Amino acid sequence: MKSFVGITDRDWFNLLSSTEGLSEVNFWQPSGRVVFKAISIGELFLFKLHHPENYIVGGGFFAHSTILPISMAWEAFGVANGAITLKDMRARVEKYKKLGVNKFEDYSIGCILLEQPFFLPQERWIPIPSNWSSNIVQGKTYDLTIEPGRSIWNYLQGSIRLPVMVRELQAQYGNPFFTYPRLGQGSFRVIVTDAYDRRCAVTSERTLPALEAAHIKPFAENGPLSVNNGVLLRRDLHALFDRGYLTITPEFKFEVSRKIKEEFENGHEYYQYHGSSIRLPKNKKFYPSVDFLNWHNDSIFRN
């Protein structure tokens, strides 16, 4: 299994390491041009401070990488972006951008979504491997099953109690094995958005600020933060879906309740889509769960 050691902004690290209760963080990249692909989902992304602080100081479990408008990154992750406010976040990003930007521009940034982040106390910071080069700008990939990556893994095991998702396969002589990370709310929103190709599942609307990731079974009702418990909808459809005026059948058909016409004497905008098939993700593992759709039909839909 691999790990990526990424060079980390000190202010970003200071804020997040002092923030309690984080389930996820956004490790942003200022350029917004290249999607990160160095490691696979569930593998470790580790934080290394800038020279001369040549130490690994924490990490998280890779869930997804994408490019987002900075406003959406802030809406999805807030302080988990490593900034107190959007204005503060913009200042930090712009410190690294090579070209000047308009202060009102909603420019794009690279986003590396990490789950279950951890931060090492200073006395347990891990020295960087001897083959780390001072010329490295963004980071370096290591195989955790062989040296020097194996030493990083051993240091981590001795430094923290790793999350439950990480376990040793004794049959493989202790080599690390990772599972799909448990998502936070921000990651759920972003991954559902990308799974549906940034288009509303009903109307095919592509105006990103108008789209929202809807929970099929609400989080408050013990619905999981998994992509198959989500669907990307236009904001007004999301509101109606949550209130039971709309649903999606287990056959992936869109249905509109007669209650819209009865209560509001309106609804043509919605009834025109009644009975239509929704747009599904390209990856079948992200299709809406039939169990969650049945739950929404039986428990929420007002028909």
Coordinates of C-alpha atoms in Angstrom, one line a residue:
M1 CA 0.0 0.0 0.0
K2 CA 1.1 3.5 -0.8
S3 CA 1.2 6.8 1.1
F4 CA 1.7 10.3 -0.2
V5 CA 3.7 12.8 1.9
G6 CA 2.4 16.3 1.0
I7 CA 4.1 19.5 1.8
T8 CA 1.8 21.4 4.2
D9 CA 1.2 25.0 5.0
R10 CA 2.1 25.7 8.6
D11 CA -0.9 28.0 9.3
W12 CA -3.2 25.3 7.8
F13 CA -1.7 22.8 10.2
N14 CA -1.7 25.0 13.2
L15 CA -5.4 25.8 12.9
L16 CA -6.6 22.3 12.2
S17 CA -4.4 20.6 14.8
S18 CA -6.0 22.8 17.4
T19 CA -9.6 22.2 16.2
E20 CA -11.5 19.5 18.0
G21 CA -13.9 17.1 16.4
L22 CA -12.8 17.2 12.8
S23 CA -14.0 14.2 10.8
E24 CA -12.6 15.5 7.5
V25 CA -10.3 18.1 6.1
N26 CA -9.7 19.7 2.6
F27 CA -6.1 19.7 1.7
W28 CA -6.3 22.4 -1.0
Q29 CA -3.9 23.1 -3.9
P30 CA -3.9 26.7 -5.2
S31 CA -3.4 26.1 -8.9
G32 CA -6.8 24.4 -9.6
R33 CA -5.5 22.8 -12.8
V34 CA -4.5 19.2 -12.0
V35 CA -6.6 16.5 -10.1
F36 CA -4.5 14.6 -7.6
K37 CA -4.0 11.0 -8.5
A38 CA -0.9 9.8 -6.6
I39 CA -2.7 7.3 -4.3
S40 CA -5.9 5.3 -4.2
I41 CA -9.0 5.8 -2.1
G42 CA -8.4 4.8 1.5
E43 CA -4.6 5.2 1.4
L44 CA -2.7 7.5 3.7
F45 CA -2.0 11.1 2.9
L46 CA 0.6 12.5 5.3
F47 CA 1.4 16.1 6.2
K48 CA 5.0 17.4 6.0
L49 CA 5.8 20.9 7.1
H50 CA 7.8 23.3 4.9
H51 CA 11.6 23.3 5.2
P52 CA 13.3 23.7 7.7
E53 CA 10.7 21.8 9.7
N54 CA 11.4 18.5 7.9
Y55 CA 8.9 16.4 9.8
I56 CA 5.7 14.4 9.1
V57 CA 3.2 15.9 11.5
G58 CA -0.1 14.1 10.8
G59 CA -2.3 12.8 8.0
G60 CA -5.7 11.5 6.9
F61 CA -7.2 8.9 4.6
F62 CA -7.7 9.8 1.0
A63 CA -11.3 9.8 -0.2
H64 CA -11.5 11.9 -3.3
S65 CA -9.8 14.6 -5.4
T66 CA -11.5 17.2 -7.5
I67 CA -11.4 20.9 -8.6
L68 CA -13.9 23.2 -7.1
P69 CA -14.8 26.9 -7.1
I70 CA -13.3 28.3 -3.9
S71 CA -16.8 29.3 -2.7
M72 CA -18.1 25.7 -2.9
A73 CA -15.0 24.4 -1.1
W74 CA -15.7 26.8 1.7
E75 CA -19.4 26.0 1.8
A76 CA -18.7 22.3 1.9
F77 CA -15.8 22.3 4.5
G78 CA -15.7 25.6 6.3
V79 CA -13.0 25.7 8.9
A80 CA -11.9 22.2 7.7
N81 CA -10.2 24.1 4.9
G82 CA -7.7 25.3 7.5
A83 CA -9.0 28.9 7.6
I84 CA -11.4 30.8 9.9
T85 CA -13.3 32.6 7.2
L86 CA -13.7 32.5 3.4
K87 CA -11.7 35.8 3.3
D88 CA -8.9 34.2 5.3
M89 CA -9.0 31.1 3.0
R90 CA -8.7 33.3 -0.1
A91 CA -5.7 35.2 1.4
R92 CA -3.9 31.9 2.1
V93 CA -4.6 30.5 -1.4
E94 CA -3.6 33.7 -3.1
K95 CA -0.3 33.8 -1.2
Y96 CA 0.7 30.8 -3.4
K97 CA -1.0 31.8 -6.7
K98 CA 1.6 33.1 -9.2
L99 CA -0.8 35.5 -10.9
G100 CA -2.9 38.2 -9.3
V101 CA -6.7 37.6 -9.0
N102 CA -9.7 39.8 -8.7
K103 CA -10.9 39.9 -5.1
F104 CA -14.4 38.9 -6.2
E105 CA -13.3 36.1 -8.6
D106 CA -14.7 32.7 -7.7
Y107 CA -11.5 30.9 -8.9
S108 CA -11.0 27.2 -8.8
I109 CA -8.7 25.3 -6.5
G110 CA -7.6 21.7 -6.3
C111 CA -9.2 19.8 -3.4
I112 CA -7.9 16.6 -1.8
L113 CA -10.5 15.3 0.6
L114 CA -9.2 13.5 3.6
E115 CA -11.2 11.6 6.2
Q116 CA -10.4 10.9 9.9
P117 CA -7.5 13.3 10.1
F118 CA -4.9 13.0 12.8
F119 CA -2.3 15.4 14.1
L120 CA 0.8 14.3 15.9
P121 CA 2.1 16.0 19.1
Q122 CA 5.4 17.7 18.5
E123 CA 7.4 15.2 20.5
R124 CA 6.1 12.5 18.1
W125 CA 6.8 14.2 14.8
I126 CA 8.4 11.8 12.3
P127 CA 11.6 12.7 10.6
I128 CA 11.4 12.7 6.8
P129 CA 13.0 9.7 5.0
S130 CA 16.7 10.1 4.0
N131 CA 15.7 10.0 0.3
W132 CA 13.6 13.2 0.5
S133 CA 14.9 15.8 -1.8
S134 CA 14.9 19.5 -1.1
N135 CA 13.7 20.0 -4.7
I136 CA 10.3 18.4 -4.0
V137 CA 7.6 21.0 -4.5
Q138 CA 4.3 19.2 -3.7
G139 CA 5.2 15.8 -2.2
K140 CA 6.4 12.3 -2.7
T141 CA 4.8 8.8 -2.8
Y142 CA 6.1 6.0 -0.6
D143 CA 5.4 2.3 -0.5
L144 CA 4.6 1.5 3.1
T145 CA 5.5 -2.2 2.8
I146 CA 9.2 -1.5 2.0
E147 CA 11.8 0.9 3.3
P148 CA 11.9 3.8 3.8
G149 CA 8.1 3.8 3.7
R150 CA 7.9 0.9 6.1
S151 CA 9.7 3.0 8.8
I152 CA 7.0 5.7 8.4
W153 CA 4.3 3.2 9.0
N154 CA 6.1 1.8 12.1
Y155 CA 6.5 5.3 13.5
L156 CA 2.8 5.9 13.0
Q157 CA 1.8 2.8 14.7
G158 CA 3.9 3.8 17.7
S159 CA 2.7 7.4 17.8
I160 CA -1.0 7.2 17.6
R161 CA -4.0 5.0 17.8
L162 CA -4.9 4.7 14.1
P163 CA -8.6 4.8 13.2
V164 CA -10.5 1.5 13.1
M165 CA -10.5 1.5 9.3
V166 CA -6.8 0.6 9.4
R167 CA -5.8 -2.9 10.3
E168 CA -2.9 -5.3 9.9
L169 CA -3.2 -8.4 7.7
Q170 CA -1.1 -10.9 9.6
A171 CA -1.0 -13.2 6.6
Q172 CA 0.9 -10.5 4.8
Y173 CA 3.4 -10.1 7.6
G174 CA 1.9 -6.9 9.0
N175 CA 1.6 -5.0 5.8
P176 CA -0.9 -2.1 6.1
F177 CA -4.3 -2.7 4.5
F178 CA -6.8 0.2 4.1
T179 CA -10.6 0.2 3.6
Y180 CA -12.9 2.8 2.0
P181 CA -12.9 5.8 4.4
R182 CA -16.0 6.9 6.3
L183 CA -17.1 10.2 4.8
G184 CA -17.8 13.5 6.5
Q185 CA -20.6 15.8 5.4
G186 CA -18.5 18.0 3.2
S187 CA -16.9 15.0 1.4
F188 CA -20.4 13.4 0.9
R189 CA -21.6 16.6 -0.8
V190 CA -18.6 16.9 -3.1
I191 CA -18.4 13.2 -4.0
V192 CA -22.1 13.0 -4.8
T193 CA -21.8 16.1 -7.0
D194 CA -19.0 14.5 -9.0
A195 CA -20.7 11.1 -9.1
Y196 CA -23.6 12.7 -11.0
D197 CA -21.2 14.5 -13.3
R198 CA -22.3 17.9 -11.7
R199 CA -25.7 17.6 -13.3
C200 CA -29.1 17.5 -11.6
A201 CA -30.4 13.9 -11.7
V202 CA -33.9 15.1 -12.8
T203 CA -33.5 18.2 -14.9
S204 CA -29.8 17.8 -16.1
E205 CA -29.2 21.4 -14.8
R206 CA -25.4 22.1 -14.7
T207 CA -25.3 25.5 -12.9
L208 CA -23.1 24.3 -10.0
P209 CA -24.3 26.8 -7.4
A210 CA -27.9 25.7 -8.0
L211 CA -27.2 22.0 -7.2
E212 CA -27.2 20.2 -3.9
A213 CA -26.4 16.7 -2.7
A214 CA -29.6 15.4 -1.1
H215 CA -29.7 12.6 1.5
I216 CA -32.3 10.0 0.5
K217 CA -32.6 8.7 4.1
P218 CA -31.7 11.8 6.3
F219 CA -28.7 11.8 8.5
A220 CA -31.0 12.6 11.4
E221 CA -32.8 9.3 10.7
N222 CA -29.5 7.4 10.8
G223 CA -29.0 7.6 7.1
P224 CA -25.3 7.0 6.3
L225 CA -23.0 9.5 4.6
S226 CA -22.5 7.1 1.7
V227 CA -22.8 8.1 -2.0
N228 CA -25.6 5.5 -2.6
N229 CA -27.6 7.4 0.0
G230 CA -27.4 10.6 -2.0
V231 CA -28.7 12.1 -5.2
L232 CA -27.8 15.4 -6.9
L233 CA -30.7 17.7 -7.2
R234 CA -31.5 21.3 -8.1
R235 CA -32.0 23.3 -4.9
D236 CA -35.7 23.6 -5.2
L237 CA -36.1 19.9 -6.0
H238 CA -33.9 19.1 -3.0
A239 CA -36.2 21.2 -0.7
L240 CA -39.3 19.4 -2.1
F241 CA -37.7 16.0 -1.9
D242 CA -36.9 16.5 1.8
R243 CA -40.5 17.6 2.5
G244 CA -42.0 14.6 0.7
Y245 CA -43.5 16.4 -2.3
L246 CA -41.1 14.5 -4.6
T247 CA -39.5 11.0 -4.6
I248 CA -37.6 8.6 -6.7
T249 CA -38.9 5.1 -7.0
P250 CA -36.8 1.9 -6.7
E251 CA -36.9 1.7 -10.5
F252 CA -35.2 5.2 -10.6
K253 CA -38.3 7.0 -11.8
F254 CA -39.1 10.5 -10.6
E255 CA -42.5 11.0 -9.0
V256 CA -44.3 14.2 -8.0
S257 CA -47.0 14.2 -5.3
R258 CA -50.5 15.5 -6.0
K259 CA -50.1 17.5 -2.8
I260 CA -48.2 20.2 -4.7
K261 CA -51.2 21.0 -6.8
E262 CA -53.7 20.5 -4.0
E263 CA -51.8 22.8 -1.5
F264 CA -50.2 25.4 -3.9
E265 CA -52.4 25.2 -7.0
N266 CA -49.2 25.1 -9.0
G267 CA -46.4 22.8 -9.9
H268 CA -46.2 22.6 -13.7
E269 CA -42.5 23.0 -13.5
Y270 CA -42.3 19.7 -11.5
Y271 CA -45.1 17.6 -13.1
Q272 CA -43.5 17.8 -16.5
Y273 CA -40.8 15.5 -15.1
H274 CA -43.2 13.1 -13.5
G275 CA -42.5 9.5 -14.5
S276 CA -39.2 10.3 -16.1
S277 CA -36.1 8.2 -15.5
I278 CA -33.4 10.0 -13.5
R279 CA -29.8 10.4 -14.7
L280 CA -27.7 7.9 -12.9
P281 CA -24.0 8.0 -12.0
K282 CA -21.6 6.4 -14.6
N283 CA -20.3 4.2 -11.8
K284 CA -22.9 1.6 -10.7
K285 CA -21.6 1.4 -7.2
F286 CA -22.8 5.0 -6.7
Y287 CA -26.4 4.2 -7.8
P288 CA -29.0 5.2 -5.2
S289 CA -29.7 2.3 -2.8
V290 CA -33.0 0.6 -3.5
D291 CA -33.4 0.1 0.3
F292 CA -33.0 3.9 0.9
L293 CA -35.4 4.7 -2.0
N294 CA -38.0 2.4 -0.5
W295 CA -37.6 4.1 2.9
H296 CA -38.1 7.5 1.3
N297 CA -41.2 6.3 -0.6
D298 CA -42.7 4.7 2.5
S299 CA -41.7 7.2 5.1
I300 CA -41.3 10.7 3.5
F301 CA -43.3 10.8 0.2
R302 CA -46.7 12.5 0.6
N303 CA -48.9 10.8 -1.9

